[in-house]
CSV table of C-alpha atoms and ligand atoms in Angstrom, one decimal:
chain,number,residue,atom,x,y,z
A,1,UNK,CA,74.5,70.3,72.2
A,2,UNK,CA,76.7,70.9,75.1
A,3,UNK,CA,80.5,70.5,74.9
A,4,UNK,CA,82.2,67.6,77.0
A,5,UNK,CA,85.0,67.3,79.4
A,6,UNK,CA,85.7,63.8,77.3
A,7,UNK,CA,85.8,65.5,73.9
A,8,UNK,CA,89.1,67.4,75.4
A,9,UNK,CA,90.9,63.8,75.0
A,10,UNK,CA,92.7,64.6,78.6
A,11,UNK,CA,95.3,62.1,79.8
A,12,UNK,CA,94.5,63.2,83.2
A,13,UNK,CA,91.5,65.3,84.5
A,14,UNK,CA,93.6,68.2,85.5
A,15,UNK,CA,92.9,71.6,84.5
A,16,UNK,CA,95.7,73.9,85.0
A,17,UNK,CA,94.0,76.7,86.4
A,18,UNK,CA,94.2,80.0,84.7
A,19,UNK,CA,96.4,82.6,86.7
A,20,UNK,CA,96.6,86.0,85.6
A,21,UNK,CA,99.9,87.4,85.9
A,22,UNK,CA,101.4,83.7,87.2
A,23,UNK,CA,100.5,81.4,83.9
A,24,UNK,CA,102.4,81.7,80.7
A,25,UNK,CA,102.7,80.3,77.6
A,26,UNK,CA,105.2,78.0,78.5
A,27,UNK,CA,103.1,76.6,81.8
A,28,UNK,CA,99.9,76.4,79.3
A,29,UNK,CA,102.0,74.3,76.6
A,30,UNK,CA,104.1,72.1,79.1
A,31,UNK,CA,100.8,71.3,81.0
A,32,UNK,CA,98.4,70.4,77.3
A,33,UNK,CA,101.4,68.7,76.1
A,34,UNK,CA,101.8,65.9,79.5
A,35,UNK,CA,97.8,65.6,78.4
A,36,UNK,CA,96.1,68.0,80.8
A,37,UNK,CA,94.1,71.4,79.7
A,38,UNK,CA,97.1,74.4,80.0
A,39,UNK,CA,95.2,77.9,80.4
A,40,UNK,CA,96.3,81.5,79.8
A,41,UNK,CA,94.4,84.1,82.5
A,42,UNK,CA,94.0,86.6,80.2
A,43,UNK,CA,92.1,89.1,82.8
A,44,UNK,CA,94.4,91.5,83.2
A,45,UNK,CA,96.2,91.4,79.8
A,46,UNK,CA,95.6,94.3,76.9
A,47,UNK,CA,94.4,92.9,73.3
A,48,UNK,CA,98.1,92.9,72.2
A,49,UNK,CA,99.6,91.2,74.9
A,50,UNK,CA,96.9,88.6,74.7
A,51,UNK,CA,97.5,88.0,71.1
A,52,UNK,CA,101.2,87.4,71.6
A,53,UNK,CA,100.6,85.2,74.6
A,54,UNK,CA,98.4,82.7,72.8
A,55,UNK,CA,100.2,83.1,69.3
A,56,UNK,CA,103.5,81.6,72.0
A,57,UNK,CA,100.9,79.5,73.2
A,58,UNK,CA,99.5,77.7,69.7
A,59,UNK,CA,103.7,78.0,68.6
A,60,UNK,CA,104.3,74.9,71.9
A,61,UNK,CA,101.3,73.1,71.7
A,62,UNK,CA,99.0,71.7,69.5
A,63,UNK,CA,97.1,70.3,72.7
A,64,UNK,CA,94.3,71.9,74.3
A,65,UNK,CA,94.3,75.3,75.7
A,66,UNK,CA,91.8,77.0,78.4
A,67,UNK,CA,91.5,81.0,77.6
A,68,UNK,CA,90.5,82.8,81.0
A,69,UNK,CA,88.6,86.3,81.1
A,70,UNK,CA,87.3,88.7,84.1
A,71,UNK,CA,83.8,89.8,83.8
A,72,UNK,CA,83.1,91.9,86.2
A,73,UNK,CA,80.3,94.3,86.3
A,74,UNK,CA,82.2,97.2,85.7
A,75,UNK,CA,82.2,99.5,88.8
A,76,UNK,CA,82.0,103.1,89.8
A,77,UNK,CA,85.0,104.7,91.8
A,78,UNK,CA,84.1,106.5,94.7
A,79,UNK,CA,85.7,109.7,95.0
A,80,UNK,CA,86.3,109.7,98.7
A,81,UNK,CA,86.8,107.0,99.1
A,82,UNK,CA,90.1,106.5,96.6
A,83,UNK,CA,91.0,110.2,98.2
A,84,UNK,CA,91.1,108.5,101.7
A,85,UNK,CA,93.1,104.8,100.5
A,86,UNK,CA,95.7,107.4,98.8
A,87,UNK,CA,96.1,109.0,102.2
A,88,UNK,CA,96.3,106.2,104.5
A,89,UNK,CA,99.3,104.0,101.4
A,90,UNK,CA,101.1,108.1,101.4
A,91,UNK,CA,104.0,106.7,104.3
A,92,UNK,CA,104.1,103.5,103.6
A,93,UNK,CA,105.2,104.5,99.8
A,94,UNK,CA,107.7,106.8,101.7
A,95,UNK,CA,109.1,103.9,103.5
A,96,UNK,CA,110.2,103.0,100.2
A,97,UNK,CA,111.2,106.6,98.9
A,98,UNK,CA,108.0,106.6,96.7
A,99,UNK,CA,104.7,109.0,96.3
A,100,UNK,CA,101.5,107.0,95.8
A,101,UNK,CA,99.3,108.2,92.7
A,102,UNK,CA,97.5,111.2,92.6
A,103,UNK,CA,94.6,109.8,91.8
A,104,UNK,CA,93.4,105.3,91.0
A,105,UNK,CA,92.6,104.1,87.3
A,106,UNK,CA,90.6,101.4,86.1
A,107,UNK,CA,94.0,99.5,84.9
A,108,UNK,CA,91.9,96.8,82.8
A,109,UNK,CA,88.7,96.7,81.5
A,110,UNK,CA,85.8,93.9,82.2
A,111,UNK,CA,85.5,91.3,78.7
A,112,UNK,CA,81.4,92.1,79.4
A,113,UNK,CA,82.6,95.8,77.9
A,114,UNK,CA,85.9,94.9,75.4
A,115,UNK,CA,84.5,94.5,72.1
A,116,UNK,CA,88.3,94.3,70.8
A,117,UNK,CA,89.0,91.2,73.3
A,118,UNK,CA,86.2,89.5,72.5
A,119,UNK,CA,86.7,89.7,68.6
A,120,UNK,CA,90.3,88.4,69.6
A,121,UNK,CA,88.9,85.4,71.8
A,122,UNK,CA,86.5,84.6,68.6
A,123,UNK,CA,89.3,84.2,66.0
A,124,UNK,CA,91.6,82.5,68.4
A,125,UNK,CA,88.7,80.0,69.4
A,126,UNK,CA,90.7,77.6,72.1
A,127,UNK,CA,89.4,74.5,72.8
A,128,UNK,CA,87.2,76.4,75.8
A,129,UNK,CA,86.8,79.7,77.0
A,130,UNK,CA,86.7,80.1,80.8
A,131,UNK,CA,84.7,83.6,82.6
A,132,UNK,CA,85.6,84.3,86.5
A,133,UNK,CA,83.4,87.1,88.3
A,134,UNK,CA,80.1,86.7,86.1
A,135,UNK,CA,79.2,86.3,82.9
A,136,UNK,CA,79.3,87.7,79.0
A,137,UNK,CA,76.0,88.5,77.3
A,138,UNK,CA,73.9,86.0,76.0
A,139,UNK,CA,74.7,86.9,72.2
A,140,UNK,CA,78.6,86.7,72.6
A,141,UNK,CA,78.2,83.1,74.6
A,142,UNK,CA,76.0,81.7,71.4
A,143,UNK,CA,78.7,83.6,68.9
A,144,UNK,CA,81.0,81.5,71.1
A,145,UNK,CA,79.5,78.1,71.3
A,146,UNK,CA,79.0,78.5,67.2
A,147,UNK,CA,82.6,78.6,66.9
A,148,UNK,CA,82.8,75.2,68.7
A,149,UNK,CA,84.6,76.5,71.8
A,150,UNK,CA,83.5,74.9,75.1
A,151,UNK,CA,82.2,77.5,77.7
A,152,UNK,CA,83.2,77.1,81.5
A,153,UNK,CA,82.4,79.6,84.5
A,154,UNK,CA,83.6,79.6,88.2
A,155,UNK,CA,80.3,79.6,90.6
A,156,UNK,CA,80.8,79.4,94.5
A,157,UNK,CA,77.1,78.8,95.5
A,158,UNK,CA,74.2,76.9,94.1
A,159,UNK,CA,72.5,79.9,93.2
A,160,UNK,CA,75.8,81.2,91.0
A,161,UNK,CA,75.6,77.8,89.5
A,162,UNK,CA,72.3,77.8,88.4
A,163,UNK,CA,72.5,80.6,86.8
A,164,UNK,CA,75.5,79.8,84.9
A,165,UNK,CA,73.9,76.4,83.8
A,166,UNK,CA,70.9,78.4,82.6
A,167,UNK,CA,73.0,80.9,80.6
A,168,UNK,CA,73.9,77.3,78.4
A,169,UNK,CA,77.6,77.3,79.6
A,170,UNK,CA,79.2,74.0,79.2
A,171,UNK,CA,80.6,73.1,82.8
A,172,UNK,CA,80.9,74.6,85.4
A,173,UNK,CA,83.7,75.4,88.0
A,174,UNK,CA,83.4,75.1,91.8
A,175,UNK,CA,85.7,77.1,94.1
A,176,UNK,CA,86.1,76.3,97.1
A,177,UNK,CA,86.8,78.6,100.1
A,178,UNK,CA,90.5,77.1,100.1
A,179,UNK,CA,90.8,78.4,96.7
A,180,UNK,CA,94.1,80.7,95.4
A,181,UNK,CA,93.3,83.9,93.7
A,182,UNK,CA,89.8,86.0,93.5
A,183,UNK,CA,87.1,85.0,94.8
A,184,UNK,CA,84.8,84.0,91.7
A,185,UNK,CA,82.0,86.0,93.0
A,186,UNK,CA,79.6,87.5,90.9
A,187,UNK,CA,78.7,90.4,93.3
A,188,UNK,CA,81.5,90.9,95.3
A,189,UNK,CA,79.3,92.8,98.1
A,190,UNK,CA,77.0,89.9,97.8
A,191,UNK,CA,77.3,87.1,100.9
A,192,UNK,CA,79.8,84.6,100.8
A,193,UNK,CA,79.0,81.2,101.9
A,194,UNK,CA,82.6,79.8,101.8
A,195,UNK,CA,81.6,76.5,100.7
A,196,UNK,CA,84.9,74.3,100.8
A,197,UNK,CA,85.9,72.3,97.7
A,198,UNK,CA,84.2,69.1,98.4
A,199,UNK,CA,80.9,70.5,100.0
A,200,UNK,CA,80.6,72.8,97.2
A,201,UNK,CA,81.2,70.5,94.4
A,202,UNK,CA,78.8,67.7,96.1
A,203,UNK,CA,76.5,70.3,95.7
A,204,UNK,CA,77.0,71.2,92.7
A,205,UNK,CA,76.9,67.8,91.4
A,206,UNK,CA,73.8,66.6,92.9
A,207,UNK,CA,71.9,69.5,91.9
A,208,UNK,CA,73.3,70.4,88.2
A,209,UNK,CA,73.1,68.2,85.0
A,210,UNK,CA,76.6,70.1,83.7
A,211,UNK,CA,80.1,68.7,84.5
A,212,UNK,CA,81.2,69.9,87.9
A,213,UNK,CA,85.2,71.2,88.1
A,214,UNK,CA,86.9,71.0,91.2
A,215,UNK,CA,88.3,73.3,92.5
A,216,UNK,CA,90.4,74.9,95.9
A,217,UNK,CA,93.5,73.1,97.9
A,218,UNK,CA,93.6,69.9,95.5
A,219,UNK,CA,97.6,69.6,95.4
A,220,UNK,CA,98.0,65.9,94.4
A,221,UNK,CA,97.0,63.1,92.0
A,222,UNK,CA,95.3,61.6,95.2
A,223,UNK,CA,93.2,64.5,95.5
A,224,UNK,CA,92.0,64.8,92.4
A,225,UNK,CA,91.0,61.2,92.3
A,226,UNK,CA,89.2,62.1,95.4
A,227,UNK,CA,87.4,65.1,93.9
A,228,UNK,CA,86.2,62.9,91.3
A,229,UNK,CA,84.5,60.8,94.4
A,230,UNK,CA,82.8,64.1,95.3
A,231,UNK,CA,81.0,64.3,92.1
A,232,UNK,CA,83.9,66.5,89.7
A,233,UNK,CA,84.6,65.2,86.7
A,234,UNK,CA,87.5,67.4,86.3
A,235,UNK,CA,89.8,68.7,89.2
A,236,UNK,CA,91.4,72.3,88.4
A,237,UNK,CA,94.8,73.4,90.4
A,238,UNK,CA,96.6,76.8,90.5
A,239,UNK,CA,98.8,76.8,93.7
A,240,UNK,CA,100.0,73.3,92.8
A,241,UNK,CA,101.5,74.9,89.9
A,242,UNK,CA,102.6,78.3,91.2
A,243,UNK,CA,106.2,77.1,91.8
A,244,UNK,CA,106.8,75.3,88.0
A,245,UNK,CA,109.9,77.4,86.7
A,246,UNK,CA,107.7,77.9,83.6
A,247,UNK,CA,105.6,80.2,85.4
A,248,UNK,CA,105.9,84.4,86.1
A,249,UNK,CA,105.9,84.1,90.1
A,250,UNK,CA,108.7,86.2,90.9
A,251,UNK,CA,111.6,84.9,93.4
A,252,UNK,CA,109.9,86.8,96.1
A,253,UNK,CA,106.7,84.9,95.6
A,254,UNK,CA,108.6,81.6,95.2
A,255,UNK,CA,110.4,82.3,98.2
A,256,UNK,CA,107.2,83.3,100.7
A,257,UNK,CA,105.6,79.7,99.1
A,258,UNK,CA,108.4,78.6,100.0
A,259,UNK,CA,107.8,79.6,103.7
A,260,UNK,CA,104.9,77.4,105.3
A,261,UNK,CA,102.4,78.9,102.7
A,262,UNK,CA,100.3,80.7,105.8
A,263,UNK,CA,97.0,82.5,103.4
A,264,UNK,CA,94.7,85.0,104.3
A,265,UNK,CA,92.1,86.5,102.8
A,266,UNK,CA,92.3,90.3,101.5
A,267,UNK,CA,90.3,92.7,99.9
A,268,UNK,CA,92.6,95.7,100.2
A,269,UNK,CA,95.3,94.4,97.5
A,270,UNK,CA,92.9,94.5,94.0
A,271,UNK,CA,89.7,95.7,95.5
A,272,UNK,CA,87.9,92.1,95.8
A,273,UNK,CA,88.6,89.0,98.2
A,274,UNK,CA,90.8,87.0,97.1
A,275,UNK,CA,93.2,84.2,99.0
A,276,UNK,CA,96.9,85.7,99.3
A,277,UNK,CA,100.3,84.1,101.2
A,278,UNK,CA,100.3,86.2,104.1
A,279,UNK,CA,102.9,88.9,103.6
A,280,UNK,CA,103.8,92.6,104.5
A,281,UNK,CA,100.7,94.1,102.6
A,282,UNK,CA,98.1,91.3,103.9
A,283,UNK,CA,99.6,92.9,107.5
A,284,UNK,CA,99.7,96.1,106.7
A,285,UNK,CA,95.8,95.8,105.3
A,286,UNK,CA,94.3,93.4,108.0
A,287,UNK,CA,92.5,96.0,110.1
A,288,UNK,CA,90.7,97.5,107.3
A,289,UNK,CA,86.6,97.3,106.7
A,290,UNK,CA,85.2,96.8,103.4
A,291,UNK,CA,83.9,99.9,102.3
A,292,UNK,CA,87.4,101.9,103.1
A,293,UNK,CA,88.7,99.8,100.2
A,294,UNK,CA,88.3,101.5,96.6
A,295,UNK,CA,86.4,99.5,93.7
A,296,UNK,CA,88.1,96.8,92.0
A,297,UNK,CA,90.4,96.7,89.8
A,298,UNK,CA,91.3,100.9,91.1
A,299,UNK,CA,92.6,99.4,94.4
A,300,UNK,CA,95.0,97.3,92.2
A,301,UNK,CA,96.3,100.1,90.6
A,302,UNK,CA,97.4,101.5,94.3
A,303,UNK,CA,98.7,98.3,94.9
A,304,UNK,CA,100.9,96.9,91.8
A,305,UNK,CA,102.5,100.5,92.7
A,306,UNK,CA,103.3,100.1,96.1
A,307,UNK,CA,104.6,96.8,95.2
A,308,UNK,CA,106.6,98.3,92.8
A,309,UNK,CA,108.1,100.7,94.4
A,310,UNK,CA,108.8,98.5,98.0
A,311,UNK,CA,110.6,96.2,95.3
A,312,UNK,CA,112.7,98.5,94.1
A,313,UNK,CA,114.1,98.9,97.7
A,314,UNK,CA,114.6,94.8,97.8
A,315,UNK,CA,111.3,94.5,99.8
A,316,UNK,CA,109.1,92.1,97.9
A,317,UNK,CA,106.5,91.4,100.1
A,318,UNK,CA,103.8,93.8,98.9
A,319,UNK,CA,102.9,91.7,95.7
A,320,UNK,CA,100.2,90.0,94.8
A,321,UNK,CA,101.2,86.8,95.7
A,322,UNK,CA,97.3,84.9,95.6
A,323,UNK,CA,97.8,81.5,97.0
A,324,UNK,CA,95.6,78.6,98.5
A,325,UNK,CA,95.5,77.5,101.9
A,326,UNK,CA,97.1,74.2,100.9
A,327,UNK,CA,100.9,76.2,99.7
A,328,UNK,CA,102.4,74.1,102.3
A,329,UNK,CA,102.1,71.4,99.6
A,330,UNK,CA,103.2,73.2,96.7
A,331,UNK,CA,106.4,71.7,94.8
A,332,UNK,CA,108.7,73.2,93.1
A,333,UNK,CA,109.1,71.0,90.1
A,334,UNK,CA,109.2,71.5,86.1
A,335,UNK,CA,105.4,71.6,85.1
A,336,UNK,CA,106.2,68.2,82.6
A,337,UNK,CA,107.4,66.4,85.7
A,338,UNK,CA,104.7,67.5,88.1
A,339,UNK,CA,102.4,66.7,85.8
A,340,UNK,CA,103.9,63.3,85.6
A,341,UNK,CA,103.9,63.1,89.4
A,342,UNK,CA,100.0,63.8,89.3
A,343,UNK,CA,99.9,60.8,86.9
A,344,UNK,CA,101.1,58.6,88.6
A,345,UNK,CA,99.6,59.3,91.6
A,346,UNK,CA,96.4,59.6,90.5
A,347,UNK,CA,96.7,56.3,89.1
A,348,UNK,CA,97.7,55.1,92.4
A,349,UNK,CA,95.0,56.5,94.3
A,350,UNK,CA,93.1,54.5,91.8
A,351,UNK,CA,94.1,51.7,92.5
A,352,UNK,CA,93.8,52.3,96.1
A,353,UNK,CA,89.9,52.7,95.5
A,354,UNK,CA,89.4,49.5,93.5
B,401,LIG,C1,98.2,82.9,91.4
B,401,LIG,C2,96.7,82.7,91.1
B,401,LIG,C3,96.1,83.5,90.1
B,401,LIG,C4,94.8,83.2,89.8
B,401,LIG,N1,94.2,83.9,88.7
B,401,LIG,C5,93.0,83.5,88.2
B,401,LIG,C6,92.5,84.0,87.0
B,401,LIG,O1,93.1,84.9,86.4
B,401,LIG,N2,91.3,83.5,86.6
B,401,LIG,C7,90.6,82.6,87.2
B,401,LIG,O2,89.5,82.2,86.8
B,401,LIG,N3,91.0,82.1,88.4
B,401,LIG,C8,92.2,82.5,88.9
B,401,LIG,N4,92.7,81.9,90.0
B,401,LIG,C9,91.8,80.9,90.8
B,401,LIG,C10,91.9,79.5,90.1
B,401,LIG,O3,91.1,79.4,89.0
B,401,LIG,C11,91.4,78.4,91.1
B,401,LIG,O4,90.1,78.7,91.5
B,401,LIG,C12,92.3,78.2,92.3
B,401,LIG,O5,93.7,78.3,91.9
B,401,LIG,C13,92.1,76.8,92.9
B,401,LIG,O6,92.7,76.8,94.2
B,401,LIG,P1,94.2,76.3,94.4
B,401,LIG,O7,95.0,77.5,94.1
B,401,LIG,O8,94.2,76.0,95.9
B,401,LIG,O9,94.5,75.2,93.5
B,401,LIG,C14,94.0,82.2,90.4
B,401,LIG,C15,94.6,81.4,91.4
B,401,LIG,C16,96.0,81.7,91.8
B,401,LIG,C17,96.6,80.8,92.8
């Protein structure tokens, strides 16, 4: 028997999306206690960290709680090609009186290889576990499903989709090419048909007997009423929540959302596409092919250093700052309150509709 969207007991269809290195446990607790599914992007996060991060989590909330994982088929650096992306970052790390490293490490591993993260994910068992770039192995997702936790996976084509229904996950979500963050692409070199939110999800809906997620530029209570006219039965938002106080976005972020929210997609920060606020790396990047940029996560190691470094010299325009193209609408509220705004006017749009 599949798990339910219904069986979460959700106020609100709003999934908070997980955001690794922008969600906390304060964001995830706020956002299950107003009665919508908080999430923890554990993707980048060591065993330890993790376990202290949803140990905060379960101390807030007794509500339900999405945990978020990365697996990536673990990739192969090439040597040359990390000897040449040293090079070209070597005077823009002197602009900020830095070195760049000598040589790029593989700064977190893939959950499809991290026995010790798995075992963690299995004791914690959250109301649902959530897999961006791919998927575990069949044995772990039925180890998983016998615990009772409800399995969800991003898709951005049919094809991804299908597979991801026929690997028994619960639900699936679809990202749209407005979407904030990494691209949820299972091969990365593969094509990209950069569906947008509501084409993909009609898709997805008519062709798939699993619960379809939203996903991708929903900012409002109104759209996420309107995503459930495309076919979702749950909408899930990241930029929306970007500027909540409870999350880790760093003043410089806040204040480049802050901007006009202009986003761009970029390889060259992590190693994969992802959607970014167009900033000082995005420009400094934007001329670069595909295969001068180093595997992912190496590239990332490169670039949380450069970041580092240009922020030590007040320059914070080299982070990470993964967005969605609809920032212009982000607001800057405590998460309890926005998630009362989407409550009230997702009821509204309701109404509107009847
Ligand atoms: C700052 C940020 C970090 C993200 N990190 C993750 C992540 O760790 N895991 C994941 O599955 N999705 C991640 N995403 C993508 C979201 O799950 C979701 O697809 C996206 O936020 C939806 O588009 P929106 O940002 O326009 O709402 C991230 C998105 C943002 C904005």
């Amino acid at each position: 028997m599949r798990k339910t969207i219904e069986e979460l007991s959700l106020d609100i269809p709003v999934f908070q999306a997980p955001m690794a290195g922008t969600s906390t446990p304060a964001l995830a607790a706020a956002v299950a206690n107003a009665g919508g599914l908080g999430a923890l992007g554990l993707g980048a996060a060591s065993v330890e960290t993790a376990a202290k991060m949803i140990a905060e989590t379960s101390a807030m909330t007794g509500g339900p709680i999405n945990l978020n994982f990365f697996c990536h088929k673990p990739m192969e650096l090439r040597e040359e090609v990390a000897r040449d992306w040293i090079a070209r970052s070597q005077s823009r790390f002197e602009r900020f009186e830095a070195a760049p490293p000598n040589e790029l490490h593989e700064i977190y591993q893939s959950f499809v290889v991290n026995q010790a993260m798995f075992e963690l994910l299995l004791e914690s068992a959250p109301a649902v576990a959530s897999f961006h770039f791919g998927l575990p192995a069949a044995d772990k997702l039925a180890a998983l499903r016998d615990r009772g936790i409800m399995l969800i996976a991003s898709a951005l084509s049919l094809e991804d989709a299908r597979r991801v229904e026929a690997a028994g996950i619960d639900a699936v979500v679809a990202q749209g090419w407005s979407a904030g963050g990494h691209r949820g692409l299972i091969d990365e070199n593969g094509p990209d048909e950069r569906l947008d939110t509501e084409a993909l999800t009609r898709l997805l809906a008519k062709n798939l007997s699993i619960p379809v997620i939203a996903a991708g530029g929903l900012m409002d209570g109104a759209d996420v009423r309107a995503s459930l006219s495309w076919g979702a039965e749950a909408a899930q938002l990241g930029t929306a929540f970007i500027g909540c106080p409870e999350t880790a976005a760093d003043d410089g972020f806040r204040a480049r959302l802050a901007e006009g929210g202009k986003t761009v997609m970029t390889r060259a920060i992590s190693g994969r596409p992802a959607r970014c606020l167009d900033n000082e790396f995005t420009r400094w990047t934007a001329d670069v092919s595909d295969a001068e940029v180093p595997a992912y996560p190496y590239t990332y190691d490169l670039g949380k250093a450069l970041n580092a470094a240009a922020k030590a010299k007040g320059e914070p325009g080299y982070g990470a700052q993964w967005a969605g193209s609809e920032a212009a609408r982000a607001r800057f509220l405590p998460a309890a309150e926005l998630m009362q705004a989407l409550m009230e006017e997702f009821e509204a749009a309701e109404a509107d509709v009847a």
